[in-house]
PDB file of C-alpha atoms and ligand atoms in Angstrom:
ATOM      1  CA  MET B   1      51.044 -39.017  -2.577  1.00  0.00           C
ATOM      2  CA  MET B   2      50.368 -37.731  -6.073  1.00  0.00           C
ATOM      3  CA  ILE B   3      52.671 -38.948  -8.854  1.00  0.00           C
ATOM      4  CA  LYS B   4      53.621 -35.898 -10.886  1.00  0.00           C
ATOM      5  CA  GLY B   5      52.629 -36.010 -14.517  1.00  0.00           C
ATOM      6  CA  HIS B   6      50.303 -38.883 -13.969  1.00  0.00           C
ATOM      7  CA  ASP B   7      46.572 -38.389 -14.431  1.00  0.00           C
ATOM      8  CA  MET B   8      46.437 -34.616 -13.711  1.00  0.00           C
ATOM      9  CA  THR B   9      42.890 -34.337 -12.463  1.00  0.00           C
ATOM     10  CA  THR B  10      41.090 -31.339 -11.243  1.00  0.00           C
ATOM     11  CA  LYS B  11      39.934 -31.105  -7.705  1.00  0.00           C
ATOM     12  CA  PRO B  12      36.622 -29.260  -7.215  1.00  0.00           C
ATOM     13  CA  LEU B  13      36.258 -26.983  -4.236  1.00  0.00           C
ATOM     14  CA  ILE B  14      32.951 -25.577  -3.120  1.00  0.00           C
ATOM     15  CA  PHE B  15      32.993 -22.172  -1.469  1.00  0.00           C
ATOM     16  CA  THR B  16      29.682 -21.214  -0.022  1.00  0.00           C
ATOM     17  CA  ASP B  17      27.998 -18.275   1.646  1.00  0.00           C
ATOM     18  CA  ILE B  18      25.994 -19.240   4.717  1.00  0.00           C
ATOM     19  CA  ASP B  19      23.137 -16.827   5.411  1.00  0.00           C
ATOM     20  CA  GLY B  20      20.368 -17.055   2.763  1.00  0.00           C
ATOM     21  CA  THR B  21      22.500 -19.575   0.813  1.00  0.00           C
ATOM     22  CA  LEU B  22      23.217 -22.692   2.819  1.00  0.00           C
ATOM     23  CA  LEU B  23      20.945 -21.527   5.629  1.00  0.00           C
ATOM     24  CA  ASP B  24      17.413 -20.536   4.944  1.00  0.00           C
ATOM     25  CA  HIS B  25      16.889 -16.724   5.165  1.00  0.00           C
ATOM     26  CA  PHE B  26      13.895 -17.042   7.592  1.00  0.00           C
ATOM     27  CA  ASP B  27      14.355 -20.118   9.760  1.00  0.00           C
ATOM     28  CA  TYR B  28      18.162 -20.729   9.455  1.00  0.00           C
ATOM     29  CA  SER B  29      17.504 -24.336   8.468  1.00  0.00           C
ATOM     30  CA  PHE B  30      19.658 -26.337   6.033  1.00  0.00           C
ATOM     31  CA  SER B  31      17.710 -29.534   6.017  1.00  0.00           C
ATOM     32  CA  ASP B  32      17.036 -29.279   2.263  1.00  0.00           C
ATOM     33  CA  ALA B  33      20.757 -29.498   1.546  1.00  0.00           C
ATOM     34  CA  ILE B  34      21.702 -32.391   3.905  1.00  0.00           C
ATOM     35  CA  GLU B  35      21.434 -35.164   1.268  1.00  0.00           C
ATOM     36  CA  VAL B  36      23.655 -33.280  -1.158  1.00  0.00           C
ATOM     37  CA  ILE B  37      26.199 -32.443   1.553  1.00  0.00           C
ATOM     38  CA  GLU B  38      26.413 -36.190   2.284  1.00  0.00           C
ATOM     39  CA  ALA B  39      26.937 -36.952  -1.370  1.00  0.00           C
ATOM     40  CA  LEU B  40      29.828 -34.400  -1.535  1.00  0.00           C
ATOM     41  CA  ASN B  41      31.356 -35.846   1.571  1.00  0.00           C
ATOM     42  CA  GLU B  42      31.358 -39.316   0.015  1.00  0.00           C
ATOM     43  CA  ARG B  43      33.256 -37.812  -2.969  1.00  0.00           C
ATOM     44  CA  HIS B  44      35.645 -35.983  -0.745  1.00  0.00           C
ATOM     45  CA  ILE B  45      34.662 -32.664  -2.269  1.00  0.00           C
ATOM     46  CA  PRO B  46      35.443 -29.966   0.346  1.00  0.00           C
ATOM     47  CA  ILE B  47      32.704 -27.490   1.311  1.00  0.00           C
ATOM     48  CA  ILE B  48      34.259 -24.294   2.561  1.00  0.00           C
ATOM     49  CA  ALA B  49      32.099 -21.671   4.294  1.00  0.00           C
ATOM     50  CA  ASN B  50      32.769 -18.132   3.086  1.00  0.00           C
ATOM     51  CA  THR B  51      30.748 -15.774   5.283  1.00  0.00           C
ATOM     52  CA  SER B  52      30.524 -12.511   7.135  1.00  0.00           C
ATOM     53  CA  LYS B  53      29.919 -14.533  10.319  1.00  0.00           C
ATOM     54  CA  THR B  54      32.450 -14.559  13.145  1.00  0.00           C
ATOM     55  CA  PHE B  55      34.794 -17.305  14.281  1.00  0.00           C
ATOM     56  CA  ALA B  56      32.536 -18.043  17.263  1.00  0.00           C
ATOM     57  CA  GLU B  57      29.461 -18.345  15.109  1.00  0.00           C
ATOM     58  CA  MET B  58      31.171 -20.487  12.460  1.00  0.00           C
ATOM     59  CA  GLU B  59      32.862 -22.859  14.950  1.00  0.00           C
ATOM     60  CA  LYS B  60      29.458 -23.740  16.247  1.00  0.00           C
ATOM     61  CA  LEU B  61      27.951 -24.043  12.721  1.00  0.00           C
ATOM     62  CA  GLN B  62      30.827 -26.247  11.465  1.00  0.00           C
ATOM     63  CA  GLN B  63      29.733 -28.759  14.069  1.00  0.00           C
ATOM     64  CA  THR B  64      26.144 -28.422  13.126  1.00  0.00           C
ATOM     65  CA  PHE B  65      26.970 -28.992   9.447  1.00  0.00           C
ATOM     66  CA  GLY B  66      29.452 -31.747  10.296  1.00  0.00           C
ATOM     67  CA  PHE B  67      32.201 -29.956   8.355  1.00  0.00           C
ATOM     68  CA  ASN B  68      35.895 -30.363   9.228  1.00  0.00           C
ATOM     69  CA  SER B  69      37.034 -28.161   6.385  1.00  0.00           C
ATOM     70  CA  PRO B  70      38.676 -24.676   6.543  1.00  0.00           C
ATOM     71  CA  PHE B  71      36.269 -21.724   6.726  1.00  0.00           C
ATOM     72  CA  ILE B  72      36.534 -18.055   5.702  1.00  0.00           C
ATOM     73  CA  SER B  73      35.153 -15.593   8.241  1.00  0.00           C
ATOM     74  CA  GLU B  74      34.296 -11.911   8.542  1.00  0.00           C
ATOM     75  CA  ASN B  75      33.861 -11.311   4.771  1.00  0.00           C
ATOM     76  CA  GLY B  76      37.226 -12.557   3.673  1.00  0.00           C
ATOM     77  CA  ALA B  77      39.228 -10.972   6.563  1.00  0.00           C
ATOM     78  CA  VAL B  78      40.462 -14.302   7.916  1.00  0.00           C
ATOM     79  CA  ILE B  79      40.711 -18.019   7.099  1.00  0.00           C
ATOM     80  CA  TYR B  80      40.746 -20.786   9.813  1.00  0.00           C
ATOM     81  CA  ILE B  81      42.252 -24.054   8.745  1.00  0.00           C
ATOM     82  CA  PRO B  82      41.980 -26.987  11.231  1.00  0.00           C
ATOM     83  CA  ILE B  83      45.560 -27.946  12.273  1.00  0.00           C
ATOM     84  CA  GLY B  84      46.548 -31.060  10.367  1.00  0.00           C
ATOM     85  CA  TYR B  85      43.877 -30.546   7.568  1.00  0.00           C
ATOM     86  CA  PHE B  86      46.779 -30.239   5.147  1.00  0.00           C
ATOM     87  CA  SER B  87      49.992 -32.240   5.535  1.00  0.00           C
ATOM     88  CA  GLN B  88      52.037 -29.087   5.908  1.00  0.00           C
ATOM     89  CA  GLN B  89      51.211 -25.774   7.584  1.00  0.00           C
ATOM     90  CA  PRO B  90      50.523 -23.289   4.793  1.00  0.00           C
ATOM     91  CA  GLN B  91      52.910 -20.460   4.460  1.00  0.00           C
ATOM     92  CA  ASP B  92      52.060 -17.123   6.006  1.00  0.00           C
ATOM     93  CA  THR B  93      49.711 -18.589   8.644  1.00  0.00           C
ATOM     94  CA  LEU B  94      49.893 -18.387  12.410  1.00  0.00           C
ATOM     95  CA  THR B  95      48.837 -20.976  14.917  1.00  0.00           C
ATOM     96  CA  GLN B  96      45.860 -20.132  17.151  1.00  0.00           C
ATOM     97  CA  GLY B  97      44.193 -22.837  19.242  1.00  0.00           C
ATOM     98  CA  TYR B  98      43.220 -25.683  16.960  1.00  0.00           C
ATOM     99  CA  TYR B  99      43.689 -23.644  13.804  1.00  0.00           C
ATOM    100  CA  TRP B 100      46.224 -22.326  11.335  1.00  0.00           C
ATOM    101  CA  VAL B 101      45.035 -18.808  10.690  1.00  0.00           C
ATOM    102  CA  LYS B 102      45.578 -16.605   7.643  1.00  0.00           C
ATOM    103  CA  GLU B 103      44.817 -12.924   8.234  1.00  0.00           C
ATOM    104  CA  PHE B 104      44.145 -10.446   5.452  1.00  0.00           C
ATOM    105  CA  CYS B 105      43.896  -7.227   7.461  1.00  0.00           C
ATOM    106  CA  GLN B 106      44.541  -5.405  10.739  1.00  0.00           C
ATOM    107  CA  PRO B 107      42.707  -6.615  13.826  1.00  0.00           C
ATOM    108  CA  ARG B 108      39.435  -5.023  15.051  1.00  0.00           C
ATOM    109  CA  GLN B 109      41.176  -2.826  17.650  1.00  0.00           C
ATOM    110  CA  TYR B 110      42.946  -0.995  14.904  1.00  0.00           C
ATOM    111  CA  TRP B 111      39.626  -0.123  13.218  1.00  0.00           C
ATOM    112  CA  LEU B 112      38.033   0.874  16.523  1.00  0.00           C
ATOM    113  CA  GLU B 113      40.849   3.265  17.210  1.00  0.00           C
ATOM    114  CA  LEU B 114      40.618   4.657  13.727  1.00  0.00           C
ATOM    115  CA  LEU B 115      36.885   5.255  14.220  1.00  0.00           C
ATOM    116  CA  HIS B 116      37.595   6.896  17.605  1.00  0.00           C
ATOM    117  CA  GLN B 117      40.284   9.157  16.112  1.00  0.00           C
ATOM    118  CA  HIS B 118      38.484  10.193  12.886  1.00  0.00           C
ATOM    119  CA  ALA B 119      34.803   9.731  13.120  1.00  0.00           C
ATOM    120  CA  GLN B 120      33.845  11.714  16.246  1.00  0.00           C
ATOM    121  CA  ALA B 121      31.754  14.102  14.095  1.00  0.00           C
ATOM    122  CA  PHE B 122      29.556  11.204  13.028  1.00  0.00           C
ATOM    123  CA  ASN B 123      29.075   9.782  16.549  1.00  0.00           C
ATOM    124  CA  ASP B 124      25.307  10.495  16.588  1.00  0.00           C
ATOM    125  CA  ASN B 125      24.846   8.855  13.180  1.00  0.00           C
ATOM    126  CA  PHE B 126      25.796   5.273  14.041  1.00  0.00           C
ATOM    127  CA  ILE B 127      25.951   2.654  16.725  1.00  0.00           C
ATOM    128  CA  GLY B 128      28.912   0.259  16.519  1.00  0.00           C
ATOM    129  CA  PHE B 129      28.816  -3.355  17.527  1.00  0.00           C
ATOM    130  CA  SER B 130      31.302  -2.461  20.280  1.00  0.00           C
ATOM    131  CA  SER B 131      28.572  -0.457  22.046  1.00  0.00           C
ATOM    132  CA  LEU B 132      25.693  -2.792  21.318  1.00  0.00           C
ATOM    133  CA  SER B 133      24.383  -5.050  24.029  1.00  0.00           C
ATOM    134  CA  VAL B 134      23.235  -8.595  23.248  1.00  0.00           C
ATOM    135  CA  GLU B 135      19.593  -7.498  23.842  1.00  0.00           C
ATOM    136  CA  GLU B 136      19.980  -4.540  21.443  1.00  0.00           C
ATOM    137  CA  LEU B 137      21.502  -6.804  18.718  1.00  0.00           C
ATOM    138  CA  CYS B 138      18.608  -9.236  19.150  1.00  0.00           C
ATOM    139  CA  GLU B 139      16.258  -6.354  18.545  1.00  0.00           C
ATOM    140  CA  VAL B 140      17.734  -5.304  15.247  1.00  0.00           C
ATOM    141  CA  THR B 141      18.392  -8.853  13.978  1.00  0.00           C
ATOM    142  CA  ASP B 142      16.420 -12.082  14.363  1.00  0.00           C
ATOM    143  CA  LEU B 143      19.215 -13.725  16.248  1.00  0.00           C
ATOM    144  CA  SER B 144      18.631 -15.594  19.466  1.00  0.00           C
ATOM    145  CA  PRO B 145      20.451 -14.225  22.543  1.00  0.00           C
ATOM    146  CA  ASP B 146      22.936 -17.121  22.330  1.00  0.00           C
ATOM    147  CA  ASN B 147      23.693 -16.471  18.701  1.00  0.00           C
ATOM    148  CA  ALA B 148      23.807 -12.669  19.132  1.00  0.00           C
ATOM    149  CA  THR B 149      26.496 -13.220  21.808  1.00  0.00           C
ATOM    150  CA  LEU B 150      28.585 -15.124  19.278  1.00  0.00           C
ATOM    151  CA  ALA B 151      27.960 -12.535  16.523  1.00  0.00           C
ATOM    152  CA  LEU B 152      29.342  -9.734  18.718  1.00  0.00           C
ATOM    153  CA  VAL B 153      32.747 -11.382  19.078  1.00  0.00           C
ATOM    154  CA  ARG B 154      34.413  -9.914  15.963  1.00  0.00           C
ATOM    155  CA  HIS B 155      38.160  -9.851  15.380  1.00  0.00           C
ATOM    156  CA  TYR B 156      38.724  -7.996  12.164  1.00  0.00           C
ATOM    157  CA  GLY B 157      36.313  -5.036  11.671  1.00  0.00           C
ATOM    158  CA  GLU B 158      33.446  -3.121  13.118  1.00  0.00           C
ATOM    159  CA  PRO B 159      29.831  -3.327  11.842  1.00  0.00           C
ATOM    160  CA  LEU B 160      27.857  -0.114  12.342  1.00  0.00           C
ATOM    161  CA  LEU B 161      24.171   0.286  12.557  1.00  0.00           C
ATOM    162  CA  TRP B 162      23.661   3.504  10.510  1.00  0.00           C
ATOM    163  CA  GLN B 163      21.063   5.881  11.913  1.00  0.00           C
ATOM    164  CA  GLY B 164      21.879   9.036  10.027  1.00  0.00           C
ATOM    165  CA  ASP B 165      20.728  10.032   6.581  1.00  0.00           C
ATOM    166  CA  ASP B 166      22.282   8.924   3.236  1.00  0.00           C
ATOM    167  CA  VAL B 167      24.091  12.216   2.768  1.00  0.00           C
ATOM    168  CA  SER B 168      25.980  11.875   6.023  1.00  0.00           C
ATOM    169  CA  LYS B 169      26.550   8.189   5.284  1.00  0.00           C
ATOM    170  CA  GLN B 170      28.185   9.069   2.012  1.00  0.00           C
ATOM    171  CA  ALA B 171      30.423  11.673   3.742  1.00  0.00           C
ATOM    172  CA  PHE B 172      31.309   9.069   6.359  1.00  0.00           C
ATOM    173  CA  ILE B 173      32.261   6.519   3.683  1.00  0.00           C
ATOM    174  CA  GLU B 174      34.508   9.047   1.952  1.00  0.00           C
ATOM    175  CA  LEU B 175      36.156   9.998   5.252  1.00  0.00           C
ATOM    176  CA  MET B 176      36.838   6.297   6.026  1.00  0.00           C
ATOM    177  CA  ALA B 177      38.335   5.791   2.604  1.00  0.00           C
ATOM    178  CA  SER B 178      40.660   8.807   3.100  1.00  0.00           C
ATOM    179  CA  VAL B 179      42.111   7.256   6.309  1.00  0.00           C
ATOM    180  CA  GLY B 180      42.607   3.880   4.754  1.00  0.00           C
ATOM    181  CA  ALA B 181      39.465   2.090   5.877  1.00  0.00           C
ATOM    182  CA  HIS B 182      37.305  -0.030   3.603  1.00  0.00           C
ATOM    183  CA  THR B 183      33.447   0.080   4.019  1.00  0.00           C
ATOM    184  CA  LEU B 184      30.993  -2.657   2.852  1.00  0.00           C
ATOM    185  CA  GLN B 185      27.282  -2.337   3.071  1.00  0.00           C
ATOM    186  CA  GLY B 186      25.785  -5.607   4.227  1.00  0.00           C
ATOM    187  CA  GLY B 187      22.094  -6.457   4.713  1.00  0.00           C
ATOM    188  CA  ARG B 188      21.736  -4.643   7.907  1.00  0.00           C
ATOM    189  CA  PHE B 189      25.136  -3.209   8.812  1.00  0.00           C
ATOM    190  CA  LEU B 190      27.782  -1.000   7.344  1.00  0.00           C
ATOM    191  CA  HIS B 191      31.030  -2.867   7.869  1.00  0.00           C
ATOM    192  CA  VAL B 192      34.306  -0.820   8.497  1.00  0.00           C
ATOM    193  CA  GLY B 193      37.527  -2.752   8.104  1.00  0.00           C
ATOM    194  CA  GLY B 194      40.361  -3.703   5.767  1.00  0.00           C
ATOM    195  CA  ASP B 195      40.272  -4.019   2.072  1.00  0.00           C
ATOM    196  CA  THR B 196      39.300  -7.647   2.124  1.00  0.00           C
ATOM    197  CA  ASP B 197      36.674  -9.611   0.239  1.00  0.00           C
ATOM    198  CA  LYS B 198      35.417 -13.191  -0.115  1.00  0.00           C
ATOM    199  CA  GLY B 199      37.036 -13.507  -3.541  1.00  0.00           C
ATOM    200  CA  LYS B 200      40.591 -12.827  -2.435  1.00  0.00           C
ATOM    201  CA  ALA B 201      40.290 -15.146   0.478  1.00  0.00           C
ATOM    202  CA  MET B 202      38.823 -17.860  -1.798  1.00  0.00           C
ATOM    203  CA  GLN B 203      41.680 -17.554  -4.266  1.00  0.00           C
ATOM    204  CA  TRP B 204      44.310 -17.729  -1.571  1.00  0.00           C
ATOM    205  CA  LEU B 205      42.871 -20.868  -0.175  1.00  0.00           C
ATOM    206  CA  ALA B 206      42.278 -22.517  -3.528  1.00  0.00           C
ATOM    207  CA  ALA B 207      45.994 -21.969  -4.274  1.00  0.00           C
ATOM    208  CA  VAL B 208      46.876 -23.650  -0.982  1.00  0.00           C
ATOM    209  CA  TYR B 209      44.770 -26.719  -1.947  1.00  0.00           C
ATOM    210  CA  ALA B 210      46.415 -26.868  -5.379  1.00  0.00           C
ATOM    211  CA  GLU B 211      49.926 -26.707  -3.895  1.00  0.00           C
ATOM    212  CA  GLN B 212      49.108 -29.158  -1.072  1.00  0.00           C
ATOM    213  CA  TYR B 213      47.532 -31.751  -3.286  1.00  0.00           C
ATOM    214  CA  GLY B 214      49.764 -31.144  -6.270  1.00  0.00           C
ATOM    215  CA  THR B 215      46.685 -30.856  -8.536  1.00  0.00           C
ATOM    216  CA  LEU B 216      44.645 -28.388 -10.433  1.00  0.00           C
ATOM    217  CA  VAL B 217      41.625 -27.069  -8.600  1.00  0.00           C
ATOM    218  CA  SER B 218      38.336 -25.756  -9.806  1.00  0.00           C
ATOM    219  CA  THR B 219      36.325 -23.300  -7.702  1.00  0.00           C
ATOM    220  CA  ILE B 220      32.613 -23.499  -7.470  1.00  0.00           C
ATOM    221  CA  ALA B 221      31.145 -20.538  -5.464  1.00  0.00           C
ATOM    222  CA  LEU B 222      27.596 -20.128  -4.184  1.00  0.00           C
ATOM    223  CA  GLY B 223      26.008 -16.899  -2.756  1.00  0.00           C
ATOM    224  CA  ASP B 224      22.795 -14.841  -2.656  1.00  0.00           C
ATOM    225  CA  SER B 225      23.869 -11.270  -2.113  1.00  0.00           C
ATOM    226  CA  GLY B 226      25.970  -8.457  -3.444  1.00  0.00           C
ATOM    227  CA  ASN B 227      28.750  -9.093  -0.900  1.00  0.00           C
ATOM    228  CA  ASP B 228      29.150 -12.462  -2.590  1.00  0.00           C
ATOM    229  CA  ASN B 229      29.882 -10.932  -5.970  1.00  0.00           C
ATOM    230  CA  ALA B 230      33.717 -10.759  -5.440  1.00  0.00           C
ATOM    231  CA  MET B 231      33.688 -14.475  -4.730  1.00  0.00           C
ATOM    232  CA  LEU B 232      31.290 -15.373  -7.503  1.00  0.00           C
ATOM    233  CA  GLU B 233      33.211 -13.305 -10.047  1.00  0.00           C
ATOM    234  CA  ALA B 234      36.482 -14.922  -9.088  1.00  0.00           C
ATOM    235  CA  ALA B 235      35.074 -18.493  -9.242  1.00  0.00           C
ATOM    236  CA  ASP B 236      35.349 -20.950 -12.113  1.00  0.00           C
ATOM    237  CA  ILE B 237      31.645 -21.577 -11.727  1.00  0.00           C
ATOM    238  CA  ALA B 238      29.372 -19.010 -10.097  1.00  0.00           C
ATOM    239  CA  ILE B 239      26.036 -20.143  -8.612  1.00  0.00           C
ATOM    240  CA  GLN B 240      23.611 -17.390  -7.634  1.00  0.00           C
ATOM    241  CA  ILE B 241      21.092 -18.530  -4.982  1.00  0.00           C
ATOM    242  CA  LYS B 242      17.615 -16.984  -5.247  1.00  0.00           C
ATOM    243  CA  SER B 243      16.699 -14.839  -2.317  1.00  0.00           C
ATOM    244  CA  PRO B 244      13.155 -14.285  -0.946  1.00  0.00           C
ATOM    245  CA  VAL B 245      14.014 -10.687   0.040  1.00  0.00           C
ATOM    246  CA  HIS B 246      15.931  -9.178  -2.928  1.00  0.00           C
ATOM    247  CA  PRO B 247      16.492  -9.783  -6.654  1.00  0.00           C
ATOM    248  CA  PHE B 248      19.623 -11.494  -7.998  1.00  0.00           C
ATOM    249  CA  PRO B 249      22.564  -9.089  -7.747  1.00  0.00           C
ATOM    250  CA  LEU B 250      23.993  -8.155 -11.191  1.00  0.00           C
ATOM    251  CA  LEU B 251      27.033 -10.338 -11.853  1.00  0.00           C
ATOM    252  CA  THR B 252      29.810  -9.765 -14.341  1.00  0.00           C
ATOM    253  CA  THR B 253      31.810 -12.917 -15.081  1.00  0.00           C
ATOM    254  CA  LYS B 254      33.142 -14.584 -18.188  1.00  0.00           C
ATOM    255  CA  ASN B 255      32.920 -18.037 -16.473  1.00  0.00           C
ATOM    256  CA  PRO B 256      29.850 -20.129 -16.450  1.00  0.00           C
ATOM    257  CA  SER B 257      27.136 -18.915 -14.081  1.00  0.00           C
ATOM    258  CA  ILE B 258      23.886 -20.444 -12.918  1.00  0.00           C
ATOM    259  CA  LYS B 259      20.866 -18.999 -11.069  1.00  0.00           C
ATOM    260  CA  SER B 260      18.920 -21.278  -8.796  1.00  0.00           C
ATOM    261  CA  SER B 261      15.193 -21.546  -9.265  1.00  0.00           C
ATOM    262  CA  GLU B 262      14.627 -22.547  -5.613  1.00  0.00           C
ATOM    263  CA  TYR B 263      15.439 -20.335  -2.556  1.00  0.00           C
ATOM    264  CA  GLY B 264      18.371 -20.806  -0.111  1.00  0.00           C
ATOM    265  CA  PRO B 265      19.359 -24.361   0.767  1.00  0.00           C
ATOM    266  CA  LYS B 266      16.897 -25.883  -1.626  1.00  0.00           C
ATOM    267  CA  GLY B 267      18.480 -23.892  -4.441  1.00  0.00           C
ATOM    268  CA  TRP B 268      21.911 -24.799  -3.145  1.00  0.00           C
ATOM    269  CA  ALA B 269      21.118 -28.517  -3.407  1.00  0.00           C
ATOM    270  CA  GLU B 270      19.428 -28.039  -6.786  1.00  0.00           C
ATOM    271  CA  CYS B 271      22.523 -26.335  -8.372  1.00  0.00           C
ATOM    272  CA  ILE B 272      25.155 -28.609  -6.848  1.00  0.00           C
ATOM    273  CA  LYS B 273      23.266 -31.664  -8.171  1.00  0.00           C
ATOM    274  CA  GLN B 274      23.118 -29.942 -11.561  1.00  0.00           C
ATOM    275  CA  THR B 275      26.823 -29.054 -11.726  1.00  0.00           C
ATOM    276  CA  LEU B 276      28.579 -31.782  -9.756  1.00  0.00           C
ATOM    277  CA  LEU B 277      26.349 -34.741  -9.027  1.00  0.00           C
ATOM    278  CA  SER B 278      24.283 -35.343 -12.117  1.00  0.00           C
ATOM    279  CA  SER B 279      24.858 -38.599 -13.925  1.00  0.00           C
ATOM    280  CA  SER B 280      23.381 -37.228 -17.118  1.00  0.00           C
ATOM    281  CA  GLU B 281      26.204 -35.860 -19.235  1.00  0.00           C
ATOM    282  CA  THR B 282      24.105 -33.259 -20.978  1.00  0.00           C
ATOM    283  CA  SER B 283      22.786 -31.543 -17.850  1.00  0.00           C
ATOM    284  CA  SER B 284      26.056 -31.524 -15.933  1.00  0.00           C
ATOM    285  CA  VAL B 285      28.966 -29.115 -16.343  1.00  0.00           C
ATOM    286  CA  LEU B 286      31.310 -31.056 -14.085  1.00  0.00           C
ATOM    287  CA  ALA B 287      29.890 -34.587 -13.966  1.00  0.00           C
ATOM    288  CA  GLU B 288      32.855 -36.006 -15.756  1.00  0.00           C
ATOM    289  CA  LEU B 289      35.194 -34.132 -13.517  1.00  0.00           C
ATOM    290  CA  ALA B 290      33.499 -35.392 -10.311  1.00  0.00           C
ATOM    291  CA  VAL B 291      33.524 -39.055 -11.562  1.00  0.00           C
ATOM    292  CA  SER B 292      37.235 -38.853 -12.354  1.00  0.00           C
ATOM    293  CA  GLN B 293      38.156 -37.689  -8.895  1.00  0.00           C
ATOM    294  CA  PRO B 294      40.592 -39.809  -7.033  1.00  0.00           C
ATOM    295  CA  SER B 295      40.005 -40.167  -3.297  1.00  0.00           C
ATOM    296  CA  PHE B 296      41.661 -37.263  -1.363  1.00  0.00           C
ATOM    297  CA  GLY B 297      42.648 -38.483   2.035  1.00  0.00           C
ATOM    298  CA  GLY B 298      42.911 -36.252   5.050  1.00  0.00           C
ATOM    299  CA  ALA B 299      40.170 -33.751   3.868  1.00  0.00           C
TER     300      ALA B 299
HETATM  301 MG1   MG R 301      24.003 -14.374   2.199  1.00  0.00          MG
END
């Protein structure tokens, strides 16, 4: 238990994108980051995945990473917190299986019905995930059949593979906006869903940490793509991870920001070392903060 007024330290929280950030863009490996992950675990600094991936994909990955922290899924649409992770169930969450769940938008069925009702005129221009087979998804992504199966189980929105031209795409995006749907262009898919983003979800969860631990928190966010900008711009420290397939997205933030010189997980490790784990005061933004961390149990 924290004693109020005594030694008000700041707890660092790491929010990280997965694809192309903690996982290598090409081979999905994270071996270059393992050493740094272990160093963070020793310091009880939580690593929170913040990704477009589904619950099914993330539950499997959490085990692979050895994480028992909460994770944010489907581009900020939902947060899964392992039951008991905090001493009290956070407000405004429901209990589902082994998790406390915070939802930020309507379920997928709502968006499927909306598409069905309003987007018939565009039916020849896109293929939705709901009508893609595992084999077809494997063809348009580099996913294995097992992982494609997990990727198809979405709960909060519908990704579309756009096949029409840009003019019809723009008309479709405007139509969706007029009926209350939000669209987000990802690497391969146009996502239709609620007005959610990785930044809003991060801020909600950071506030829960602050309340539960009775301490100040500091958010450190890592991402490689444009869909990470909302998270990076809302973070206290933004870390842009270099991508082998596109330039750094333009970022507007008043807070400190860093660009990695290495790609993916190697860049992830490089920048975390620089900001949190460096023993040299001059090269570290948060070294002092990390050293002054008391041990946070339960996390
Ligand atoms: Mg990414």
